[in-house]
Amino acid sequence: MSVLSDASVDLISGDGSEHLSGELLEISMGPQHPSTHGVFRMNVTLDGEQVVKLKPVFGYLHRNHEKIAESESYLGCMPYTDRLDYICSITNNWAYALAVETLAGIKVPERAEYLRVITGELTRLQNHAGLIGFLLQDMGASGTPLMYAFREREKVLDLFEALTGARMMCNYMRFGGCRCDLPAGWLEGAKKVVDGFPRFLDEFESLLKTNEILMARTQGVGIVTKAQAINAGLSGPMARASGVDYDLRKVDKYGIYERFNFRVPLGEVGDVYDRYMLRVLEMRESIEILKQAIRDLPEGPIMDPGTKIRGFRPKAGEAYGRIEGPKGELGFYLISDGSPNPYRFRVRPPSLINLTLLEDMCLGQNVADIVIILGSVDIVLGEVDR
Amino acid sequence: MVATSLQELYNWGRKSSLWPLNFGLACCAIEMIATTMARYDLARFGAEVFRPSPRQADLMIVAGTVTKKMAPQVVRLYNQMPEPKYVISMGACAISGGPFKQGYNVLKGIDRYIPVDVYIPGCPPRPEALIDAFMMLQRKIDAQYLTGPDRPRHLNSEMPSEFVVPEFGAHDLVPTKNSEIWSAPLVNISNAGKNEPGRD
Amino acid sequence: MNLEEIKSQIEANVPGCRLEIIPNGSPSGQHSLLVNVEHGFAVASFLRDGAIPRFDFCSNVSGIDWPVKEVSTKVKVKKLVDGVEKDVDEVVKSQTGGYLEVVYHLYSIEQREGPVILRMRTEDRAERNHVPSLTPIWRSAEFQEREAYDLFGILFDGHPDLRRLLMWEGFEDHPMRRDYVDPDDYEYEPTAHDDVLKRAQAHRPAEEGGL
């Protein structure tokens, strides 16, 4: 901590009679701090309790995905995409598989598309559940809501483990389909999890609507207007909380999302409360999609039999493929020069771009609000720093 | 006889109340959090609270990739912990750089700068593996003698408890490793590349 | 939405700009628009404010390094062979690359259109590597341009706060360039071969006083 002695401030007390002179305080929040978002650092300049300036510092988890990918084959990069946003590994895989399929013009069979939707929406459920648990923990309910959220998350992780062999780093998608088919009894297990989820959501939604502390701490805090959101490139729940009606599942219609009947919730004010409530509503919509997908899952192959796996060399060119990940628009920009390794592997990180307005959201707020605002942005450092 | 039971009591007290530092870096941190949750409860082994401040913690579970930008911070936190202190290196990245070994910003293992007690392989290791490592650390503490040349670091005033913090250089960290704790492991390289019988 | 149409709109409204459509060889069909550096800012302003549809969302900003590469292409040339004019294959060597490139993916949220891919190239990879910053137009480019500066060395004129994003201050290289050499960080490999073997052999005498 250091005190900037040449930036002194004159404070006028309530009745305008006295001048209290003060100094601005500069503190460094992070890279190791208790609100468990990872190694993220913010240099905050405070005037008493209010934020005057906030500069984020990145790079503490910069693991060089892009450089490593240039020396790996296309398929060899797939496990690295798991570790980008390490909480939602399956949607990362999907975005990368979509980008390569756009680059090389590969088609995906129907059963694989349904499996992708099922696992993708399950990923969205466990991500939002974890996020709500962390947000409540950041607000001071130390531990208990997180326990409930993780209890639900463990149920989904059990499903992933039965399907792919790993709880977190699933490595499930391949170019042209999925890696493995459902084991016996998986679909019934998934149905049970999906049917039991609304009870957990009801608990949390009632907390939101009736708990005074929560409502006082989140309403009117960290407001982002619609125009600001579009200009700053916000995407996903962050943008929709500000009223931007843009959900890639409805706009790009990638995969088979056209066949499902679901709504896109939108916020009005764009504060932390809206973002929280939006994620709870999105979980409900995901449950609807899951029910429809599990009901309509067809039989068939999960990989196109004609797909070339060995010696995969797409033609020279480039492609940008993007999906609606749980955090926002996750895109991969790939340039191929005809060799088995990508020439340029660029990840469009939703978490980093959603942080563009962090300073604007926190100006004038109290120090305690910074933690809540950061929690509502939903960042994962693996994606911010890559 | 009193001395041995005193030693047992002392070791029992220390191993049953290891309080970890709230220090998660990357993906392994999520598995560490899952280990402390209701399903794989780590609190039953004594890790009741995760302390946010290093001054109040005894155990640092380095969970996740240590990058070169983060390395000075890790070493500083380790130096701030009071003795006795232990380090568990969780996950392939903290052991040796893991899948990101080729990266220019990745430190190839936290044991280059601080001494590590238990290594957990895996990417990420399951919560049960973390519990197993915790129990292994408890067994290690149990086997420590309070007197004699094998006594642990905090009872031996000659052994250092603070280590050199690396600085940011123009191209790499300075120094690249702490030679007192880590030296490059021997590789049986005489066999490879030459047509000679192996020697080691 | 046709890229040709967008190109003609821009040419009509931003006088003096030089645009080129770069075709895309892959089946994705995403062709891009190369803009000259002097008019980059004006073209981007027009795309955000005046174009139809308005491109209000800048999704992705990437830097790319194209080092100088020798390319040999076969060309049919008419030559006199034994007194008869014939078509002969001749190999022509040329150079491509030698610049840094920055690529912007633009979308229109209100009209649900996109992407329009805008490219700008620097003059070379050493000193003359300035391009205009589009952060005043699209705020989402702020961190991504800082990253392109950090990892590639592209200098963005007009960026409000151009400093390193991911590497530490005082780091002197631009690591994502193709000619970046990693620092020699000895890593243990149980089955060392090729480059790793050579580096292990170089370290071993230093560690043990020669063997």
Coordinates of C-alpha atoms in Angstrom, one line a residue, chain B residues 30-180:
Chain B
I30 CA -11.4 -25.5 -8.6
E31 CA -10.7 -29.1 -7.7
M32 CA -9.2 -27.8 -4.4
I33 CA -12.4 -25.9 -3.7
A34 CA -14.4 -29.0 -4.6
T35 CA -12.3 -30.9 -2.1
T36 CA -13.3 -28.5 0.7
M37 CA -17.0 -28.7 -0.2
A38 CA -19.5 -31.0 1.3
R39 CA -18.8 -34.1 -0.9
Y40 CA -15.1 -34.6 -0.3
D41 CA -14.7 -32.7 2.9
L42 CA -11.1 -31.7 3.7
A43 CA -12.1 -30.1 7.0
R44 CA -12.4 -33.5 8.6
F45 CA -8.6 -33.9 8.3
G46 CA -8.0 -30.7 10.2
A47 CA -7.9 -28.2 7.4
E48 CA -10.8 -26.4 9.0
V49 CA -10.4 -22.9 7.6
F50 CA -8.5 -21.7 4.6
R51 CA -6.7 -18.5 5.8
P52 CA -6.6 -15.6 3.4
S53 CA -3.5 -14.2 5.0
P54 CA -0.1 -16.0 4.8
R55 CA 0.8 -14.9 8.3
Q56 CA -1.8 -17.3 9.7
A57 CA -1.4 -20.3 7.5
D58 CA 0.9 -23.4 7.8
L59 CA 0.3 -25.0 4.5
M60 CA 0.5 -23.7 0.9
I61 CA -1.2 -25.8 -1.7
V62 CA 0.2 -24.5 -4.9
A63 CA -2.7 -25.4 -7.2
G64 CA -2.2 -24.5 -10.8
T65 CA 0.4 -23.2 -13.2
V66 CA 2.9 -20.9 -11.8
T67 CA 3.8 -18.3 -14.4
K68 CA 7.0 -16.3 -14.4
K69 CA 5.0 -13.2 -13.8
M70 CA 3.5 -14.8 -10.7
A71 CA 6.6 -16.6 -9.4
P72 CA 8.0 -13.6 -7.3
Q73 CA 4.6 -13.3 -5.6
V74 CA 4.5 -17.0 -4.7
V75 CA 8.0 -16.9 -3.2
R76 CA 7.1 -13.8 -1.3
L77 CA 4.0 -15.4 0.1
Y78 CA 6.1 -18.4 1.1
N79 CA 8.6 -16.2 2.9
Q80 CA 5.8 -14.4 4.8
M81 CA 4.4 -17.7 6.2
P82 CA 5.7 -18.4 9.7
E83 CA 7.5 -21.7 10.5
P84 CA 6.6 -24.6 10.5
K85 CA 5.4 -24.4 6.9
Y86 CA 4.8 -27.0 4.3
V87 CA 4.1 -26.9 0.6
I88 CA 2.0 -29.3 -1.5
S89 CA 2.6 -29.0 -5.2
M90 CA -0.7 -29.9 -6.8
G91 CA -1.1 -30.8 -10.4
A92 CA 1.3 -31.3 -13.3
C93 CA 1.8 -27.6 -13.8
A94 CA 3.1 -26.9 -10.3
I95 CA 5.4 -30.0 -10.4
S96 CA 7.1 -29.3 -13.7
G97 CA 5.2 -26.9 -15.9
G98 CA 2.7 -29.6 -17.0
P99 CA 1.1 -29.3 -20.4
F100 CA 2.4 -25.8 -20.7
K101 CA 6.0 -26.8 -20.4
Q102 CA 6.9 -25.1 -23.7
G103 CA 5.6 -21.8 -22.8
Y104 CA 7.8 -18.8 -22.5
N105 CA 6.0 -17.4 -19.5
V106 CA 5.6 -20.7 -17.6
L107 CA 7.8 -21.6 -14.7
K108 CA 8.7 -25.2 -15.1
G109 CA 7.8 -26.2 -11.5
I110 CA 7.5 -24.2 -8.3
D111 CA 10.2 -26.4 -6.7
R112 CA 12.8 -24.3 -8.5
Y113 CA 12.4 -21.6 -5.9
I114 CA 10.8 -23.1 -2.8
P115 CA 11.2 -26.5 -1.2
V116 CA 8.2 -28.8 -1.8
D117 CA 7.0 -31.6 0.6
V118 CA 4.4 -33.5 -1.4
Y119 CA 3.8 -33.6 -5.1
I120 CA 0.4 -34.6 -6.6
P121 CA 0.4 -35.7 -10.2
G122 CA -2.7 -35.3 -12.3
C123 CA -4.3 -32.7 -14.6
P124 CA -6.3 -31.9 -12.5
P125 CA -5.8 -34.4 -9.7
R126 CA -9.1 -35.8 -8.3
P127 CA -10.2 -34.5 -4.9
E128 CA -9.4 -37.9 -3.5
A129 CA -5.8 -37.5 -4.7
L130 CA -5.6 -34.2 -2.8
I131 CA -6.9 -35.9 0.3
D132 CA -4.3 -38.7 -0.2
A133 CA -1.6 -36.1 -0.5
F134 CA -2.8 -34.4 2.7
M135 CA -2.7 -37.7 4.6
M136 CA 0.8 -38.3 3.2
L137 CA 1.9 -35.0 4.5
Q138 CA 0.4 -35.8 7.9
R139 CA 2.4 -39.1 7.9
K140 CA 5.5 -37.2 7.0
I141 CA 5.0 -34.8 9.9
D142 CA 4.3 -37.7 12.2
A143 CA 7.7 -39.2 11.4
Q144 CA 9.6 -36.0 12.3
Y145 CA 12.0 -36.1 15.2
L146 CA 12.2 -33.1 17.4
T147 CA 15.9 -33.4 18.3
G148 CA 18.9 -34.6 16.4
P149 CA 20.2 -33.7 12.9
D150 CA 17.0 -34.7 11.2
R151 CA 14.9 -32.2 13.0
P152 CA 12.6 -30.1 10.9
R153 CA 13.6 -26.7 9.7
H154 CA 11.8 -24.6 12.3
L155 CA 13.7 -26.2 15.1
N156 CA 17.0 -25.9 13.3
S157 CA 18.2 -22.3 13.4
E158 CA 20.9 -23.0 10.7
M159 CA 18.5 -23.8 7.9
P160 CA 17.0 -21.0 6.0
S161 CA 13.3 -20.4 6.1
E162 CA 13.2 -17.6 3.6
F163 CA 14.3 -17.9 0.0
V164 CA 15.5 -15.6 -2.7
V165 CA 12.7 -13.8 -4.5
P166 CA 13.2 -13.7 -8.3
E167 CA 13.2 -10.4 -10.1
F168 CA 11.9 -9.6 -13.5
G169 CA 14.7 -9.5 -16.1
A170 CA 14.6 -8.3 -19.7
H171 CA 14.0 -11.8 -21.1
D172 CA 13.5 -14.1 -18.2
L173 CA 13.4 -14.2 -14.4
V174 CA 16.6 -13.4 -12.6
P175 CA 17.8 -15.8 -11.2
T176 CA 16.2 -18.6 -13.2
K177 CA 16.3 -21.0 -10.3
N178 CA 17.5 -21.2 -6.7
S179 CA 20.5 -23.4 -6.9
E180 CA 20.5 -24.3 -3.2

